[in-house]
PDB file of C-alpha atoms in Angstrom:
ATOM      1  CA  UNK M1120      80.718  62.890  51.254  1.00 61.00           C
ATOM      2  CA  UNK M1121      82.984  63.412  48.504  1.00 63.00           C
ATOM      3  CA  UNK M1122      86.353  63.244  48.559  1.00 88.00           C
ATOM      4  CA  UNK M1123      89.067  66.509  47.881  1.00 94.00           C
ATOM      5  CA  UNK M1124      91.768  66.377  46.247  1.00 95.00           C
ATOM      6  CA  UNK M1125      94.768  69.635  47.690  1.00 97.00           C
ATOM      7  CA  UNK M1126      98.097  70.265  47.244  1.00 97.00           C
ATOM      8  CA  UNK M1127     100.548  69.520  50.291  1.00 97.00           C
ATOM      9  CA  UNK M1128     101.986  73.065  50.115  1.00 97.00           C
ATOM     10  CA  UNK M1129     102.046  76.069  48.227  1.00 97.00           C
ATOM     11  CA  UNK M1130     104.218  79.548  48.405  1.00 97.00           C
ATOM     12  CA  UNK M1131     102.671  83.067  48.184  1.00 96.00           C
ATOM     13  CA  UNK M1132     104.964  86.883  48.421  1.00 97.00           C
ATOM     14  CA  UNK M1133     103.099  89.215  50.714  1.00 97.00           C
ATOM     15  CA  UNK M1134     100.652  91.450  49.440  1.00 97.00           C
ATOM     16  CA  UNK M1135      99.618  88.750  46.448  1.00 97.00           C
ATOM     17  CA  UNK M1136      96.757  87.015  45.577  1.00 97.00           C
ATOM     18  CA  UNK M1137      96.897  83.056  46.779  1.00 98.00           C
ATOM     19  CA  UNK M1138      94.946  81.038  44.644  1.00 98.00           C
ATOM     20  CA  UNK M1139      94.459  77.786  46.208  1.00 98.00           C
ATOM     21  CA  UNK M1140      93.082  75.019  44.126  1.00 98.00           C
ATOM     22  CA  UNK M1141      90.816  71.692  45.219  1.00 97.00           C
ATOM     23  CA  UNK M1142      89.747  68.699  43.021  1.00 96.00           C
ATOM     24  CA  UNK M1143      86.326  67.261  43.850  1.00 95.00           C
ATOM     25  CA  UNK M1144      85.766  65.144  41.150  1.00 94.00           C
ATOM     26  CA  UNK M1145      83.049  62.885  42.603  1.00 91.00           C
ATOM     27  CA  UNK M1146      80.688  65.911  44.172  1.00 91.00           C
ATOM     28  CA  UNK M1147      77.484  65.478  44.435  1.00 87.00           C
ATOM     29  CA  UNK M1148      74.090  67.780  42.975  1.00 87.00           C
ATOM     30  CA  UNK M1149      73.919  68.471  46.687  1.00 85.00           C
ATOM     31  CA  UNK M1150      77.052  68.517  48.233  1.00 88.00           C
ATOM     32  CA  UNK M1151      78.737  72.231  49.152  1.00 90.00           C
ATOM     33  CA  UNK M1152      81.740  73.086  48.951  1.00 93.00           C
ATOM     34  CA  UNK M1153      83.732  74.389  52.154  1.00 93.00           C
ATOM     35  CA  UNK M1154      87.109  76.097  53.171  1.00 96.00           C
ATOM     36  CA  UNK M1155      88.314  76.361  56.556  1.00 95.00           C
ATOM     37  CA  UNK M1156      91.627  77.022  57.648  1.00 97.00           C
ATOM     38  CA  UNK M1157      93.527  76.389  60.694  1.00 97.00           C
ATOM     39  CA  UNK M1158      96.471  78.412  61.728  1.00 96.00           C
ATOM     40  CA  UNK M1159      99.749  76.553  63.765  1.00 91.00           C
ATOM     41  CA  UNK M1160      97.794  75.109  67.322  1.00 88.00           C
ATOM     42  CA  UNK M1161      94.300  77.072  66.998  1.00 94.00           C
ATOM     43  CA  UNK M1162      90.718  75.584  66.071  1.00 95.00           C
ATOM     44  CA  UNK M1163      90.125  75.811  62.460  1.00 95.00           C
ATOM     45  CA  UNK M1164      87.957  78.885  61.194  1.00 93.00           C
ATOM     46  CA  UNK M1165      85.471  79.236  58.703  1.00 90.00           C
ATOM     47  CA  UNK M1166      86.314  80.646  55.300  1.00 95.00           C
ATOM     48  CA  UNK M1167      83.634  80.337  52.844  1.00 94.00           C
ATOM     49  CA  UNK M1168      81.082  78.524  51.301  1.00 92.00           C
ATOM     50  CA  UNK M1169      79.222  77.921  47.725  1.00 93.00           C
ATOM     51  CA  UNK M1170      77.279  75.228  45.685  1.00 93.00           C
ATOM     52  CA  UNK M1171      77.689  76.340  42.040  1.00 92.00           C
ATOM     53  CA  UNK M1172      77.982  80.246  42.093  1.00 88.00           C
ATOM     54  CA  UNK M1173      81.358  82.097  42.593  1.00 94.00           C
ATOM     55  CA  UNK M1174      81.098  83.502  46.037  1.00 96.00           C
ATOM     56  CA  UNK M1175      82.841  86.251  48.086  1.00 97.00           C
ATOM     57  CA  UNK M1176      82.918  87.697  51.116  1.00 96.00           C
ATOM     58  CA  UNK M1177      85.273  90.062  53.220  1.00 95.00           C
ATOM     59  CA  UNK M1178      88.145  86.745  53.622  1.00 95.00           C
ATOM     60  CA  UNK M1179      88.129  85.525  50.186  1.00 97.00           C
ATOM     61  CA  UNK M1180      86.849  84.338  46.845  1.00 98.00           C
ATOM     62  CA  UNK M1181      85.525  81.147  45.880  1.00 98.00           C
ATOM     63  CA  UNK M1182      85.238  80.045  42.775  1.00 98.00           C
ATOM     64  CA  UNK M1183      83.626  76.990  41.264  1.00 97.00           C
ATOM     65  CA  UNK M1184      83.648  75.487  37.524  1.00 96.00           C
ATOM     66  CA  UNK M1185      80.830  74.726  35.791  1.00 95.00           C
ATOM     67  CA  UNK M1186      81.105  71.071  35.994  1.00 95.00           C
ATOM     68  CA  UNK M1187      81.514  71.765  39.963  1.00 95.00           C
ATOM     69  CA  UNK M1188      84.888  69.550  39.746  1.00 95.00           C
ATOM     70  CA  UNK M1189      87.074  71.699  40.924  1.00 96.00           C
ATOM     71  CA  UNK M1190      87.396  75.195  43.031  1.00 97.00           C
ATOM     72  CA  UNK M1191      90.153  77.658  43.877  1.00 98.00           C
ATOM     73  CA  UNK M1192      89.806  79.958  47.270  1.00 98.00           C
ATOM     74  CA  UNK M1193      91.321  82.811  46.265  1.00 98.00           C
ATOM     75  CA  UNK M1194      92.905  85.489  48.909  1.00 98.00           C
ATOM     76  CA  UNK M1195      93.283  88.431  46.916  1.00 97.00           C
ATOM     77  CA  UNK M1196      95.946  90.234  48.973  1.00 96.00           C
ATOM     78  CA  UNK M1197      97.794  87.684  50.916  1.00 97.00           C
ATOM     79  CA  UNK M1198      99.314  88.753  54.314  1.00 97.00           C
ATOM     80  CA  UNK M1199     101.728  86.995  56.493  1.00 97.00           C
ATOM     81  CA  UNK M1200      98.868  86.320  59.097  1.00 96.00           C
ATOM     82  CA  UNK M1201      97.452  83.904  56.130  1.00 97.00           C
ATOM     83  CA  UNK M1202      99.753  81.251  56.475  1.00 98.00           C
ATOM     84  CA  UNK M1203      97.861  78.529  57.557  1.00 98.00           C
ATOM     85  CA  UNK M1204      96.367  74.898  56.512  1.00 97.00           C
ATOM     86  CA  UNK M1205      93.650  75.249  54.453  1.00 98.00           C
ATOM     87  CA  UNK M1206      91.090  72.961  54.311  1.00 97.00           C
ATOM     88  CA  UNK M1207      88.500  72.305  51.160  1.00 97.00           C
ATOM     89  CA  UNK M1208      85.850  70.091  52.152  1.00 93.00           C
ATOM     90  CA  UNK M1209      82.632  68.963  50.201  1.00 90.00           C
ATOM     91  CA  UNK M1210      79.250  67.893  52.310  1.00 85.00           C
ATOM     92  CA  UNK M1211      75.370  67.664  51.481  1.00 77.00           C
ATOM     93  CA  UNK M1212      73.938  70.670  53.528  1.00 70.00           C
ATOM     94  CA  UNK M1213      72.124  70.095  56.418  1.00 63.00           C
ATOM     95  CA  UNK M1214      72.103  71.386  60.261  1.00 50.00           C
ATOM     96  CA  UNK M1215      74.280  70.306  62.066  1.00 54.00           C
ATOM     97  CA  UNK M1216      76.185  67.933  59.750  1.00 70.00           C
ATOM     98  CA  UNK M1217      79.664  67.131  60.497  1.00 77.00           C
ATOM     99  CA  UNK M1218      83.075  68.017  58.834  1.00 85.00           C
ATOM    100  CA  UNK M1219      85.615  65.459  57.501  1.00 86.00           C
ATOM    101  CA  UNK M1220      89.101  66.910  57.216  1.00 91.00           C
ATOM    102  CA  UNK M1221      91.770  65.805  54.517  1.00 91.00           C
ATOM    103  CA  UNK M1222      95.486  66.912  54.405  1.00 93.00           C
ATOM    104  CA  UNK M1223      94.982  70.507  53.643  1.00 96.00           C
ATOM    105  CA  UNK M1224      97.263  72.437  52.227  1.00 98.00           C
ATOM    106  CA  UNK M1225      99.837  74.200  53.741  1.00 97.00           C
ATOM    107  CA  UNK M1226     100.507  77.675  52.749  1.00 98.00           C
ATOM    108  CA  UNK M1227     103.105  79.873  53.627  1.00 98.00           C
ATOM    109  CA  UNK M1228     103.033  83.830  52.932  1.00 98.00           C
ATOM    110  CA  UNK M1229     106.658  85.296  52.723  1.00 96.00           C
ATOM    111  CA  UNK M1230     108.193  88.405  53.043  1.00 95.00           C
TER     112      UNK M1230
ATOM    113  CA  UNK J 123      80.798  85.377  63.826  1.00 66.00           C
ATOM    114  CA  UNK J 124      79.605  82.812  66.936  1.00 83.00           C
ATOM    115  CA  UNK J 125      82.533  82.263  69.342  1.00 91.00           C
ATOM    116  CA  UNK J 126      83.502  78.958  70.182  1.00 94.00           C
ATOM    117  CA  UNK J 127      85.424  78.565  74.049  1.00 96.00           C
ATOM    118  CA  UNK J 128      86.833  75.870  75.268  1.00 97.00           C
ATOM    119  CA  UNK J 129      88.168  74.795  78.693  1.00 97.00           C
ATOM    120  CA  UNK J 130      91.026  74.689  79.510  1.00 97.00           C
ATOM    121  CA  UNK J 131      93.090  75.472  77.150  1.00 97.00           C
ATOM    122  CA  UNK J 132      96.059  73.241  78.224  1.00 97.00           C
ATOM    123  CA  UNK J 133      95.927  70.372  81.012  1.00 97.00           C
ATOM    124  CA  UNK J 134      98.958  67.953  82.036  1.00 97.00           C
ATOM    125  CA  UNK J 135      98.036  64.661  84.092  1.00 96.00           C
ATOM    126  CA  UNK J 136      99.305  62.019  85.200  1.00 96.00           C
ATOM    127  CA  UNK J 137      98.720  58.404  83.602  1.00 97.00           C
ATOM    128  CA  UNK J 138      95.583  56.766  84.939  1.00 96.00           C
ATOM    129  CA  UNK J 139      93.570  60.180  85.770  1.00 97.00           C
ATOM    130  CA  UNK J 140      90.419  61.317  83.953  1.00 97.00           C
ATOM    131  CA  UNK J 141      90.381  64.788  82.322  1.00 97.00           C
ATOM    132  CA  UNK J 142      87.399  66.794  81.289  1.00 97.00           C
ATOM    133  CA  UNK J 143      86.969  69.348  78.530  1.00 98.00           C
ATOM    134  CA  UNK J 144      84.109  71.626  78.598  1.00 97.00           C
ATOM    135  CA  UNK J 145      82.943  73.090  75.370  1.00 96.00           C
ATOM    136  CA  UNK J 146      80.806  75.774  74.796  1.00 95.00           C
ATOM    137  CA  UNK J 147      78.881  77.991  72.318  1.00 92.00           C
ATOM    138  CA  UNK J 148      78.562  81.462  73.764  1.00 93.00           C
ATOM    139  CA  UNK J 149      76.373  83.481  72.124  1.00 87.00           C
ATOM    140  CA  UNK J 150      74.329  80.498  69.900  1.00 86.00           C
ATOM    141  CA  UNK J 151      72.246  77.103  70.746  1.00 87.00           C
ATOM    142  CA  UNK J 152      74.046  74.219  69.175  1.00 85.00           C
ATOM    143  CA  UNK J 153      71.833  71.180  69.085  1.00 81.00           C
ATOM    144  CA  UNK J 154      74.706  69.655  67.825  1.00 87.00           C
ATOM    145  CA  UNK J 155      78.549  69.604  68.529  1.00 91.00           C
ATOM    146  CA  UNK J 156      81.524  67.614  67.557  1.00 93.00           C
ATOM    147  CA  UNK J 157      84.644  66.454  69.237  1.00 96.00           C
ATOM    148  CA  UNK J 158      87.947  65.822  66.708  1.00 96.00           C
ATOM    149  CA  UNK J 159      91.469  65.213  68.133  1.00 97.00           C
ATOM    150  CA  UNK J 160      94.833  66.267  66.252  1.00 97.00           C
ATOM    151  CA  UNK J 161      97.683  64.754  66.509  1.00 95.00           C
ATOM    152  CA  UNK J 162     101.040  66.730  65.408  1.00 92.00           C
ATOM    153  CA  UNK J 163     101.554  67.099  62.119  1.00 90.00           C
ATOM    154  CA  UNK J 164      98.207  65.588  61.289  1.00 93.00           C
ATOM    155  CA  UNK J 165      94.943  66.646  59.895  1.00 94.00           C
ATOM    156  CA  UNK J 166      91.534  66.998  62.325  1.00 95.00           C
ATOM    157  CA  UNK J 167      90.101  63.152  62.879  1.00 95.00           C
ATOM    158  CA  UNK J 168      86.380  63.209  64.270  1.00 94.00           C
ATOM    159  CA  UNK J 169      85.699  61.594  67.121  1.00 96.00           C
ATOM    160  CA  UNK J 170      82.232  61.748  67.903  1.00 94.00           C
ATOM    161  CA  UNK J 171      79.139  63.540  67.263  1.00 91.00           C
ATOM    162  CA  UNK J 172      77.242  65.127  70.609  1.00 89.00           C
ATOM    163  CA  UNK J 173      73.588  65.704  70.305  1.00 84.00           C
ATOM    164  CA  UNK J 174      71.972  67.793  73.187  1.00 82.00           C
ATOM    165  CA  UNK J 175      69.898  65.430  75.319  1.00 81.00           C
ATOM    166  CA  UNK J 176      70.776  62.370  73.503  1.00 84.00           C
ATOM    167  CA  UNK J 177      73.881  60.034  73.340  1.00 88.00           C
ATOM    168  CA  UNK J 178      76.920  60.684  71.589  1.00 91.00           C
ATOM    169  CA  UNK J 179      77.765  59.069  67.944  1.00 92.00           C
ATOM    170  CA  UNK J 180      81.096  57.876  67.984  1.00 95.00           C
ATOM    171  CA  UNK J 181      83.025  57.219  64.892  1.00 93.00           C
ATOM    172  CA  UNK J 182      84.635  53.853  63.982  1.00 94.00           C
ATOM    173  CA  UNK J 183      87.468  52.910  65.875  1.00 94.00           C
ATOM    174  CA  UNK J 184      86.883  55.689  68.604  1.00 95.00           C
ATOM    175  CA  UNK J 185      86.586  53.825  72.143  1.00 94.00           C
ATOM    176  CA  UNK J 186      82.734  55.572  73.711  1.00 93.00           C
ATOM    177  CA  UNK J 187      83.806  53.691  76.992  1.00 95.00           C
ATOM    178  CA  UNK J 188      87.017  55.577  77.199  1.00 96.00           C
ATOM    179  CA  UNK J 189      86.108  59.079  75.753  1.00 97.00           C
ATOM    180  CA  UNK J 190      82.902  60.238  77.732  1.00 96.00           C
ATOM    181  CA  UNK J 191      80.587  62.669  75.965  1.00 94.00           C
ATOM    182  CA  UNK J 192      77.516  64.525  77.438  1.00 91.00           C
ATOM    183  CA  UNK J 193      76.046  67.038  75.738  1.00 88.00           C
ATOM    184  CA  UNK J 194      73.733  68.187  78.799  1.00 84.00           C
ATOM    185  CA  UNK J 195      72.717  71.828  77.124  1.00 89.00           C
ATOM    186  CA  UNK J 196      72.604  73.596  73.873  1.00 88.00           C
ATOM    187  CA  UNK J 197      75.534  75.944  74.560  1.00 92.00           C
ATOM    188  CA  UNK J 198      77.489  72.792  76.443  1.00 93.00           C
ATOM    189  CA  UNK J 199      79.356  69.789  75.656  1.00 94.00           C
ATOM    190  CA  UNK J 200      81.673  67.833  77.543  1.00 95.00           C
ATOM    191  CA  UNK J 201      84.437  65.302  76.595  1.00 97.00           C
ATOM    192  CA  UNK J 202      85.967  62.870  79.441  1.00 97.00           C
ATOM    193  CA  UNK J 203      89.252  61.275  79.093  1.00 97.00           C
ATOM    194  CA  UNK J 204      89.006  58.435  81.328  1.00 97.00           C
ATOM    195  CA  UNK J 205      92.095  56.775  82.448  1.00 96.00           C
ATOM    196  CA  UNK J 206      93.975  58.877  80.393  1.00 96.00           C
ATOM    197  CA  UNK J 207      97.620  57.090  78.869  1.00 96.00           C
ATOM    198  CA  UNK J 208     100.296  59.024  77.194  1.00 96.00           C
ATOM    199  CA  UNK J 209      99.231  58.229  73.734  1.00 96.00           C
ATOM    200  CA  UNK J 210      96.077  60.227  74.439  1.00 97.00           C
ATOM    201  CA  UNK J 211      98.308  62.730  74.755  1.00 97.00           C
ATOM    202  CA  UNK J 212      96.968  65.325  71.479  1.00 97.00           C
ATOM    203  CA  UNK J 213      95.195  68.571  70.577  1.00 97.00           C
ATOM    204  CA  UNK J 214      91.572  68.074  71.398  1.00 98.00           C
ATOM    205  CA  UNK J 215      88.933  70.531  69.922  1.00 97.00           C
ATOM    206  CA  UNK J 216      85.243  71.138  69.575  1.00 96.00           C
ATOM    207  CA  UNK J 217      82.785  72.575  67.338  1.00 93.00           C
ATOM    208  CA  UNK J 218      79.228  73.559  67.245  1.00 90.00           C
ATOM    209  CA  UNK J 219      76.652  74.089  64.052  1.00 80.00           C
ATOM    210  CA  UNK J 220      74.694  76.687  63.827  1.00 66.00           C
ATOM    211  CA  UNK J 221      71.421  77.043  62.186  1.00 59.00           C
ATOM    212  CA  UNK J 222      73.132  78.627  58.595  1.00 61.00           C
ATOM    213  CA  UNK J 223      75.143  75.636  58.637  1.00 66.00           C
ATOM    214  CA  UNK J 224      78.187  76.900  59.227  1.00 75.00           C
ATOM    215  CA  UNK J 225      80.137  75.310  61.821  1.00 83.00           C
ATOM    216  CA  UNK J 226      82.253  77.165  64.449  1.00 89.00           C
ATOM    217  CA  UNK J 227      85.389  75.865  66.472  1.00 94.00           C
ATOM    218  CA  UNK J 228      86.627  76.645  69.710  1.00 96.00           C
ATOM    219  CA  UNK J 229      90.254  77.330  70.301  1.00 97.00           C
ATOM    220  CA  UNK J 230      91.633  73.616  71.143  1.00 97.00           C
ATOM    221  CA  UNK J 231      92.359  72.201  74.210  1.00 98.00           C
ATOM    222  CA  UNK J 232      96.017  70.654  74.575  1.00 97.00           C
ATOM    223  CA  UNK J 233      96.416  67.584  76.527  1.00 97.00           C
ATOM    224  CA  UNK J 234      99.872  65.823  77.647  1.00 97.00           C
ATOM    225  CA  UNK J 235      99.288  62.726  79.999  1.00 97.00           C
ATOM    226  CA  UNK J 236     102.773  62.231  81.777  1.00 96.00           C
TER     227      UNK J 236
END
């Protein structure tokens, strides 16, 4: 699986959009691309998914450039329950297949 | 989305005991779960890969004689601490893929060994 590329941390006021941005330089024709967060001592939860075509759903955005290099998960109105670790992973799709974490990044909504 | 439990939540032992962790998908069949252990201030490191009805893959490094897998269902897999030490001592959590690919993890078991 490819390897991501995150920020360690990142800032966001309440109520903005948090544009988080991954490097994943080395993806594949098949590989996804995956967010998950993982708020202090709980099991990480499932954000979003996409291969090549900006996705959405009720969490967030996720958008991917053409060249598939790079991505930014975007929360579009940040809340102080958002500040988590969030985690942008690349894999081939199949059942079943397994997750490898990097460092995340670690954001922080404030007041 | 499918819910994830895991049990218990916490556990403290003392050095030398086994511990179990049960985890289980509750309203999905996972043919396939996975066991990762956090330690503070660290990222998720996979253990091993549990396969119902088959044995466990474990990852490099990850001792299978020490950390006991069974995967005896599709809504059930347990891990085994055996002889548990203090520098076991670290967040513990599950996760189980569903057929959309998506995987879903349970809330993270906490163990200390004293």
């Amino acid at each position: 699986d490819a390897k991501t590329t995150q920020p360690t941390s990142m800032d966001c006021a309440e109520g903005r959009a948090a544009n988080l941005p991954c490097n994943h330089s080395t993806i594949s024709g098949n590989e996804y691309v995956y967010w998950y967060r993982q708020i202090h001592s709980q099991g990480p939860q499932y954000i979003i998914h996409g291969l090549k075509n900006n996705e959405t759903n009720e969490m967030a955005s996720l958008i991917i450039t053409e060249d598939r290099k790079s991505s930014t998960l975007i929360l579009p109105h940040a809340t102080l329950r958002d500040t988590a670790v969030y985690y942008c992973i690349v894999r081939v799709y199949n059942q079943g297949g397994k997750l490898i974490f990097g460092q995340g990044t670690e954001l922080s909504v404030k007041p | 989305g499918a819910v994830v439990s895991q049990h218990p939540s916490r556990v403290i032992c003392k050095s030398g005991t086994s511990v179990k962790i049960e985890c289980r998908s509750l309203d999905f069949q996972a043919t396939t779960m996975f066991w990762y252990r956090q330690f503070p201030k660290q990222s998720l490191m996979l253990m091993a890969t549990s396969n119902e009805g088959s044995k466990a893959t474990y990852e490099q490094g990850v001792e299978k004689d020490k950390f006991l897998i069974n995967h005896a269902s599709l809504t059930l897999s347990t891990l085994t601490v055996t002889s548990a030490h203090p520098e076991d001592s670290s967040f513990y959590i599950c996760s189980a893929g569903q057929i959309t690919n998506e995987q879903f993890f349970g809330p993270g078991t906490r163990l200390t060994v004293l």
